[in-house]
Amino acid sequence: RYKSINYTMLTSFFNKSKPINFLLVGFLMVFYFLFVNFFIVDKTISVSYTLKKVGLLLVYLFLMVLINFIVKRNRVTKRNTYTIFFFAVFSMMFLPILKSSNVLISGLFILLSLRRVVSLRSGIHIKKKLFDASFWVGFAYLFYPESILFIILPFFGILLYANTDFKNWLIPFVALMAVYIIETCFSLLVYESFFLPLSSFSVPVLSFSNYHSAKIIVPISVLLTFNIWALFYFLKSLQNATRRLKATLYLVLAAWLVSILVIILSPHKNGSELLFFILPVCIMGANYFEQKGEYIFKEVLLVSLVLLTVLVPFIAF
């Protein structure tokens, strides 16, 4: 009875996968997005600005739907909504994420790529999936150049699922070349110039001085603490996972490591780049919350995350 009492409220609510869970999380995401982009802006809100932000809001919501689809379809987590909850609260903590169209669109392409890489475990249409995964990374690069590092994931997928055919190792290069040709054609038609991939790169800035402001250092401290705690249990689950699931968890871990490299090499460290880090962290967090025990601690943690999300606008402004 003691455990059942502590397994109510938030932990019990997000332990289920019902439409009301998605509606509630989606409503919070919409509210924060509109608040950041329409109520605290220092520019005139025009029709073009509104249309652009509405489109970006749809991308933001689709990120939630897509990451839920990936973890459920591939049984990375059980049937719950912890993953989308963590994605929502952590993305809302970093307000620059909600303003950055390039980061959100690039993050969407990275998730589309990850979806195809994870699906390699079925052993069906290997070459097509490798091409798609690499193709999406190429498009992610067009919006956020440092995201090209996620091309490591298709190669890692080859190593895990399809390393017997040498031709598979060439497919990611073919996909990137296809993206280059498409972008070059677009550049010639619109700008009458060739697309130069290297011109998109900026010199990496290893300084993290921008993180010293309260609006970033407070939520990033919470995110890192949460990640360290969840990572410990994630690695523990990795050891006990079945062979089929273990490969998928290794891909999540690889995505987490690559996201750290993207953040380090990012030239503009304003907090928006942390979206790439949040994506694998919310999967790790869901993995921890699915384990039995520590109900009081989990409840306190969820409540704390909700409260911190509410306080973020007051910290930032």
Tab-separated table of C-alpha atoms in Angstrom:
chain	number	residue	atom	x	y	z
A	1	ARG	CA	0.000	0.000	0.000
A	2	TYR	CA	2.869	2.368	0.772
A	3	LYS	CA	4.267	2.023	-2.730
A	4	SER	CA	0.904	2.379	-4.399
A	5	ILE	CA	0.335	5.682	-2.596
A	6	ASN	CA	3.627	7.036	-3.902
A	7	TYR	CA	3.002	5.731	-7.375
A	8	THR	CA	0.134	8.131	-8.003
A	9	MET	CA	0.192	11.725	-9.177
A	10	LEU	CA	2.803	12.614	-11.829
A	11	THR	CA	4.669	9.300	-11.951
A	12	SER	CA	1.418	7.432	-12.402
A	13	PHE	CA	0.121	9.929	-14.951
A	14	PHE	CA	3.180	9.789	-17.223
A	15	ASN	CA	3.546	6.054	-16.733
A	16	LYS	CA	0.605	5.710	-19.126
A	17	SER	CA	0.353	6.421	-22.827
A	18	LYS	CA	-3.036	8.055	-23.296
A	19	PRO	CA	-4.223	10.900	-25.557
A	20	ILE	CA	-4.625	13.195	-22.524
A	21	ASN	CA	-0.895	12.862	-21.819
A	22	PHE	CA	0.003	14.031	-25.322
A	23	LEU	CA	-2.581	16.815	-25.212
A	24	LEU	CA	-1.270	18.148	-21.907
A	25	VAL	CA	2.382	18.052	-22.965
A	26	GLY	CA	1.496	19.512	-26.360
A	27	PHE	CA	-0.509	22.323	-24.754
A	28	LEU	CA	2.450	23.276	-22.534
A	29	MET	CA	4.798	23.272	-25.527
A	30	VAL	CA	2.436	25.465	-27.540
A	31	PHE	CA	1.969	27.868	-24.621
A	32	TYR	CA	5.707	28.318	-24.039
A	33	PHE	CA	6.460	28.609	-27.738
A	34	LEU	CA	3.847	31.323	-28.243
A	35	PHE	CA	4.935	33.105	-25.069
A	36	VAL	CA	8.583	33.235	-26.169
A	37	ASN	CA	7.960	34.122	-29.807
A	38	PHE	CA	4.992	36.482	-29.549
A	39	PHE	CA	4.725	37.981	-26.070
A	40	ILE	CA	8.328	38.803	-25.211
A	41	VAL	CA	9.678	39.862	-28.595
A	42	ASP	CA	11.149	43.271	-29.308
A	43	LYS	CA	10.049	43.447	-32.938
A	44	THR	CA	6.878	44.200	-34.860
A	45	ILE	CA	4.847	41.053	-35.431
A	46	SER	CA	4.056	40.893	-39.142
A	47	VAL	CA	2.103	38.368	-41.188
A	48	SER	CA	5.311	36.802	-42.544
A	49	TYR	CA	6.755	36.553	-39.028
A	50	THR	CA	3.571	34.894	-37.773
A	51	LEU	CA	3.497	32.365	-40.612
A	52	LYS	CA	7.154	31.523	-40.063
A	53	LYS	CA	6.614	30.952	-36.344
A	54	VAL	CA	3.484	28.871	-36.895
A	55	GLY	CA	5.472	26.644	-39.223
A	56	LEU	CA	8.247	26.419	-36.637
A	57	LEU	CA	5.704	25.519	-33.951
A	58	LEU	CA	4.546	22.596	-36.095
A	59	VAL	CA	8.173	21.453	-36.385
A	60	TYR	CA	8.552	21.687	-32.606
A	61	LEU	CA	5.426	19.605	-32.001
A	62	PHE	CA	6.446	17.094	-34.662
A	63	LEU	CA	9.736	16.588	-32.818
A	64	MET	CA	7.733	15.392	-29.823
A	65	VAL	CA	5.618	13.056	-31.956
A	66	LEU	CA	8.648	11.698	-33.798
A	67	ILE	CA	10.756	10.926	-30.749
A	68	ASN	CA	7.762	9.168	-29.188
A	69	PHE	CA	7.318	7.148	-32.391
A	70	ILE	CA	10.991	6.112	-32.428
A	71	VAL	CA	11.077	4.847	-28.842
A	72	LYS	CA	7.709	3.066	-29.071
A	73	ARG	CA	8.148	1.518	-32.513
A	74	ASN	CA	11.566	0.124	-31.606
A	75	ARG	CA	10.616	-0.703	-28.006
A	76	VAL	CA	13.416	1.414	-26.588
A	77	THR	CA	11.004	2.318	-23.781
A	78	LYS	CA	7.729	0.870	-22.578
A	79	ARG	CA	4.295	2.353	-23.261
A	80	ASN	CA	4.554	5.574	-21.281
A	81	THR	CA	5.009	9.284	-21.934
A	82	TYR	CA	8.115	9.965	-19.860
A	83	THR	CA	10.166	10.566	-23.012
A	84	ILE	CA	7.958	13.332	-24.385
A	85	PHE	CA	7.600	14.852	-20.912
A	86	PHE	CA	11.370	15.166	-20.526
A	87	PHE	CA	11.715	16.476	-24.062
A	88	ALA	CA	9.098	19.132	-23.366
A	89	VAL	CA	10.382	20.355	-19.997
A	90	PHE	CA	14.053	20.452	-20.985
A	91	SER	CA	13.416	22.152	-24.334
A	92	MET	CA	11.178	24.715	-22.604
A	93	MET	CA	13.867	25.415	-20.007
A	94	PHE	CA	16.192	26.707	-22.730
A	95	LEU	CA	14.216	29.516	-24.338
A	96	PRO	CA	16.745	30.041	-27.199
A	97	ILE	CA	15.726	26.611	-28.500
A	98	LEU	CA	12.181	27.858	-29.035
A	99	LYS	CA	13.482	30.824	-31.039
A	100	SER	CA	15.998	29.027	-33.242
A	101	SER	CA	14.472	27.814	-36.477
A	102	ASN	CA	17.775	26.370	-37.696
A	103	VAL	CA	18.302	24.233	-34.599
A	104	LEU	CA	14.716	22.938	-34.501
A	105	ILE	CA	14.678	22.033	-38.203
A	106	SER	CA	18.125	20.454	-37.992
A	107	GLY	CA	17.026	18.495	-34.917
A	108	LEU	CA	14.015	17.228	-36.858
A	109	PHE	CA	16.246	15.915	-39.653
A	110	ILE	CA	18.561	14.269	-37.119
A	111	LEU	CA	15.608	12.448	-35.557
A	112	LEU	CA	14.460	11.317	-39.004
A	113	SER	CA	17.971	9.993	-39.563
A	114	LEU	CA	18.063	8.242	-36.195
A	115	ARG	CA	14.721	6.634	-36.963
A	116	ARG	CA	16.121	5.061	-40.129
A	117	VAL	CA	19.337	3.933	-38.441
A	118	VAL	CA	17.461	2.244	-35.592
A	119	SER	CA	15.200	0.474	-38.099
A	120	LEU	CA	18.253	-1.241	-39.605
A	121	ARG	CA	17.851	-3.963	-37.003
A	122	SER	CA	14.976	-5.450	-39.020
A	123	GLY	CA	17.488	-6.443	-41.712
A	124	ILE	CA	15.087	-5.264	-44.451
A	125	HIS	CA	15.963	-2.649	-47.102
A	126	ILE	CA	19.358	-2.005	-45.518
A	127	LYS	CA	20.772	0.095	-48.352
A	128	LYS	CA	17.662	2.249	-48.674
A	129	LYS	CA	17.602	2.954	-44.950
A	130	LEU	CA	21.305	3.823	-44.909
A	131	PHE	CA	20.798	6.226	-47.801
A	132	ASP	CA	17.795	7.859	-46.104
A	133	ALA	CA	19.604	8.193	-42.757
A	134	SER	CA	22.642	9.841	-44.359
A	135	PHE	CA	20.443	11.974	-46.626
A	136	TRP	CA	18.624	13.449	-43.618
A	137	VAL	CA	21.937	14.226	-41.902
A	138	GLY	CA	22.973	16.083	-45.047
A	139	PHE	CA	19.861	18.256	-44.866
A	140	ALA	CA	20.418	18.818	-41.135
A	141	TYR	CA	23.862	20.163	-42.049
A	142	LEU	CA	22.294	22.798	-44.311
A	143	PHE	CA	20.532	24.329	-41.305
A	144	TYR	CA	23.152	23.673	-38.611
A	145	PRO	CA	26.578	22.749	-40.071
A	146	GLU	CA	27.962	21.166	-36.895
A	147	SER	CA	25.174	18.560	-37.053
A	148	ILE	CA	27.119	16.865	-39.864
A	149	LEU	CA	28.877	14.982	-37.059
A	150	PHE	CA	25.739	12.844	-36.759
A	151	ILE	CA	26.849	11.132	-39.978
A	152	ILE	CA	28.701	8.912	-37.508
A	153	LEU	CA	25.370	7.244	-36.656
A	154	PRO	CA	24.765	5.637	-40.084
A	155	PHE	CA	28.324	4.293	-40.031
A	156	PHE	CA	27.762	2.998	-36.504
A	157	GLY	CA	24.543	1.393	-37.733
A	158	ILE	CA	26.520	-0.359	-40.483
A	159	LEU	CA	28.963	-1.624	-37.886
A	160	LEU	CA	26.131	-3.028	-35.771
A	161	TYR	CA	23.809	-4.440	-38.421
A	162	ALA	CA	25.316	-4.540	-41.925
A	163	ASN	CA	29.118	-4.706	-41.861
A	164	THR	CA	29.415	-7.740	-44.123
A	165	ASP	CA	28.709	-5.861	-47.369
A	166	PHE	CA	31.465	-3.407	-48.337
A	167	LYS	CA	29.068	-1.413	-50.525
A	168	ASN	CA	27.139	-0.333	-47.426
A	169	TRP	CA	30.101	1.751	-46.275
A	170	LEU	CA	29.925	3.828	-49.466
A	171	ILE	CA	26.205	4.637	-49.259
A	172	PRO	CA	26.497	7.540	-46.739
A	173	PHE	CA	28.943	9.316	-49.074
A	174	VAL	CA	26.551	8.861	-52.015
A	175	ALA	CA	23.684	10.311	-49.939
A	176	LEU	CA	25.726	13.349	-48.928
A	177	MET	CA	26.699	13.888	-52.549
A	178	ALA	CA	23.004	13.812	-53.477
A	179	VAL	CA	22.294	16.544	-50.935
A	180	TYR	CA	25.205	18.570	-52.332
A	181	ILE	CA	23.841	18.282	-55.882
A	182	ILE	CA	20.321	19.310	-54.803
A	183	GLU	CA	21.625	22.298	-52.832
A	184	THR	CA	23.926	23.335	-55.693
A	185	CYS	CA	21.017	23.281	-58.163
A	186	PHE	CA	18.947	25.381	-55.762
A	187	SER	CA	21.820	27.836	-55.250
A	188	LEU	CA	22.358	28.201	-58.991
A	189	LEU	CA	18.665	28.848	-59.630
A	190	VAL	CA	18.146	31.302	-56.775
A	191	TYR	CA	21.540	32.908	-56.141
A	192	GLU	CA	23.312	32.120	-59.436
A	193	SER	CA	26.296	30.687	-57.582
A	194	PHE	CA	27.647	27.294	-56.624
A	195	PHE	CA	27.022	25.883	-53.180
A	196	LEU	CA	30.271	25.752	-51.204
A	197	PRO	CA	29.845	23.388	-48.227
A	198	LEU	CA	32.925	24.542	-46.346
A	199	SER	CA	31.726	28.159	-46.419
A	200	SER	CA	28.955	27.213	-44.003
A	201	PHE	CA	31.358	26.252	-41.259
A	202	SER	CA	32.403	28.732	-38.601
A	203	VAL	CA	35.511	28.542	-36.508
A	204	PRO	CA	34.681	26.461	-33.400
A	205	VAL	CA	34.540	28.493	-30.215
A	206	LEU	CA	35.657	26.504	-27.187
A	207	SER	CA	34.633	29.253	-24.794
A	208	PHE	CA	31.537	28.575	-22.675
A	209	SER	CA	31.288	32.095	-21.264
A	210	ASN	CA	27.737	32.457	-22.613
A	211	TYR	CA	26.684	29.658	-20.270
A	212	HIS	CA	27.547	31.789	-17.241
A	213	SER	CA	24.280	33.723	-17.376
A	214	ALA	CA	21.571	32.623	-14.929
A	215	LYS	CA	19.070	31.858	-17.707
A	216	ILE	CA	21.381	29.122	-19.021
A	217	ILE	CA	23.507	27.985	-16.106
A	218	VAL	CA	20.486	27.161	-13.909
A	219	PRO	CA	18.670	24.871	-16.377
A	220	ILE	CA	21.930	23.386	-17.699
A	221	SER	CA	22.938	22.455	-14.151
A	222	VAL	CA	19.627	20.641	-13.755
A	223	LEU	CA	19.976	18.971	-17.156
A	224	LEU	CA	23.524	17.745	-16.468
A	225	THR	CA	22.651	16.489	-12.994
A	226	PHE	CA	19.638	14.649	-14.382
A	227	ASN	CA	21.748	13.215	-17.204
A	228	ILE	CA	24.467	11.914	-14.884
A	229	TRP	CA	21.869	10.194	-12.728
A	230	ALA	CA	19.960	8.741	-15.704
A	231	LEU	CA	23.177	7.695	-17.465
A	232	PHE	CA	24.182	5.490	-14.545
A	233	TYR	CA	20.922	3.535	-14.763
A	234	PHE	CA	20.992	3.568	-18.573
A	235	LEU	CA	24.389	1.853	-18.625
A	236	LYS	CA	23.100	-0.621	-16.070
A	237	SER	CA	20.099	-1.400	-18.283
A	238	LEU	CA	22.423	-1.718	-21.252
A	239	GLN	CA	24.260	-4.570	-19.580
A	240	ASN	CA	21.048	-6.463	-18.829
A	241	ALA	CA	19.305	-5.794	-22.165
A	242	THR	CA	18.612	-8.447	-24.748
A	243	ARG	CA	20.985	-8.655	-27.698
A	244	ARG	CA	18.406	-7.106	-30.044
A	245	LEU	CA	17.658	-4.178	-27.723
A	246	LYS	CA	21.286	-3.694	-26.732
A	247	ALA	CA	22.265	-2.587	-30.244
A	248	THR	CA	19.519	0.068	-30.202
A	249	LEU	CA	20.645	1.336	-26.809
A	250	TYR	CA	24.192	1.574	-28.134
A	251	LEU	CA	22.863	3.824	-30.902
A	252	VAL	CA	21.216	6.085	-28.322
A	253	LEU	CA	24.510	6.232	-26.433
A	254	ALA	CA	26.360	7.059	-29.668
A	255	ALA	CA	23.877	9.867	-30.400
A	256	TRP	CA	24.488	11.202	-26.881
A	257	LEU	CA	28.270	11.262	-27.415
A	258	VAL	CA	27.959	12.928	-30.822
A	259	SER	CA	25.643	15.584	-29.378
A	260	ILE	CA	28.357	16.513	-26.885
A	261	LEU	CA	30.815	17.010	-29.756
A	262	VAL	CA	28.279	19.180	-31.590
A	263	ILE	CA	27.889	21.401	-28.512
A	264	ILE	CA	31.649	21.706	-28.021
A	265	LEU	CA	32.242	22.680	-31.660
A	266	SER	CA	29.250	24.996	-31.904
A	267	PRO	CA	30.428	28.555	-32.695
A	268	HIS	CA	27.365	30.238	-31.168
A	269	LYS	CA	26.803	28.828	-27.718
A	270	ASN	CA	23.534	30.519	-26.790
A	271	GLY	CA	21.784	27.432	-25.388
A	272	SER	CA	19.863	26.442	-28.525
A	273	GLU	CA	22.506	23.841	-29.463
A	274	LEU	CA	21.571	21.886	-26.328
A	275	LEU	CA	18.550	20.522	-28.218
A	276	PHE	CA	20.823	17.883	-29.770
A	277	PHE	CA	21.876	16.830	-26.268
A	278	ILE	CA	18.324	16.810	-24.911
A	279	LEU	CA	17.080	14.321	-27.514
A	280	PRO	CA	19.096	11.305	-26.246
A	281	VAL	CA	18.945	12.446	-22.607
A	282	CYS	CA	15.134	12.286	-22.515
A	283	ILE	CA	15.325	8.667	-23.734
A	284	MET	CA	17.835	7.859	-20.989
A	285	GLY	CA	15.604	9.537	-18.417
A	286	ALA	CA	12.570	7.535	-19.509
A	287	ASN	CA	14.644	4.382	-19.189
A	288	TYR	CA	15.375	5.218	-15.548
A	289	PHE	CA	11.772	6.085	-14.663
A	290	GLU	CA	10.553	2.761	-16.029
A	291	GLN	CA	12.535	0.885	-13.398
A	292	LYS	CA	10.789	-0.095	-10.207
A	293	GLY	CA	11.441	1.556	-6.868
A	294	GLU	CA	12.427	5.053	-5.653
A	295	TYR	CA	8.871	6.309	-6.154
A	296	ILE	CA	9.174	9.243	-3.761
A	297	PHE	CA	12.416	10.429	-5.367
A	298	LYS	CA	10.918	10.143	-8.865
A	299	GLU	CA	7.833	12.083	-7.819
A	300	VAL	CA	9.931	14.846	-6.254
A	301	LEU	CA	12.106	14.987	-9.374
A	302	LEU	CA	9.143	15.331	-11.723
A	303	VAL	CA	7.555	18.035	-9.576
A	304	SER	CA	10.892	19.885	-9.400
A	305	LEU	CA	11.256	19.822	-13.183
A	306	VAL	CA	7.751	21.211	-13.638
A	307	LEU	CA	8.364	23.980	-11.097
A	308	LEU	CA	11.700	24.899	-12.664
A	309	THR	CA	10.076	25.087	-16.087
A	310	VAL	CA	7.508	27.521	-14.683
A	311	LEU	CA	10.259	29.636	-13.112
A	312	VAL	CA	12.464	29.815	-16.227
A	313	PRO	CA	10.771	32.917	-17.730
A	314	PHE	CA	11.287	34.773	-14.440
A	315	ILE	CA	14.966	33.728	-14.367
A	316	ALA	CA	15.506	34.722	-17.992
A	317	PHE	CA	13.764	38.070	-17.910
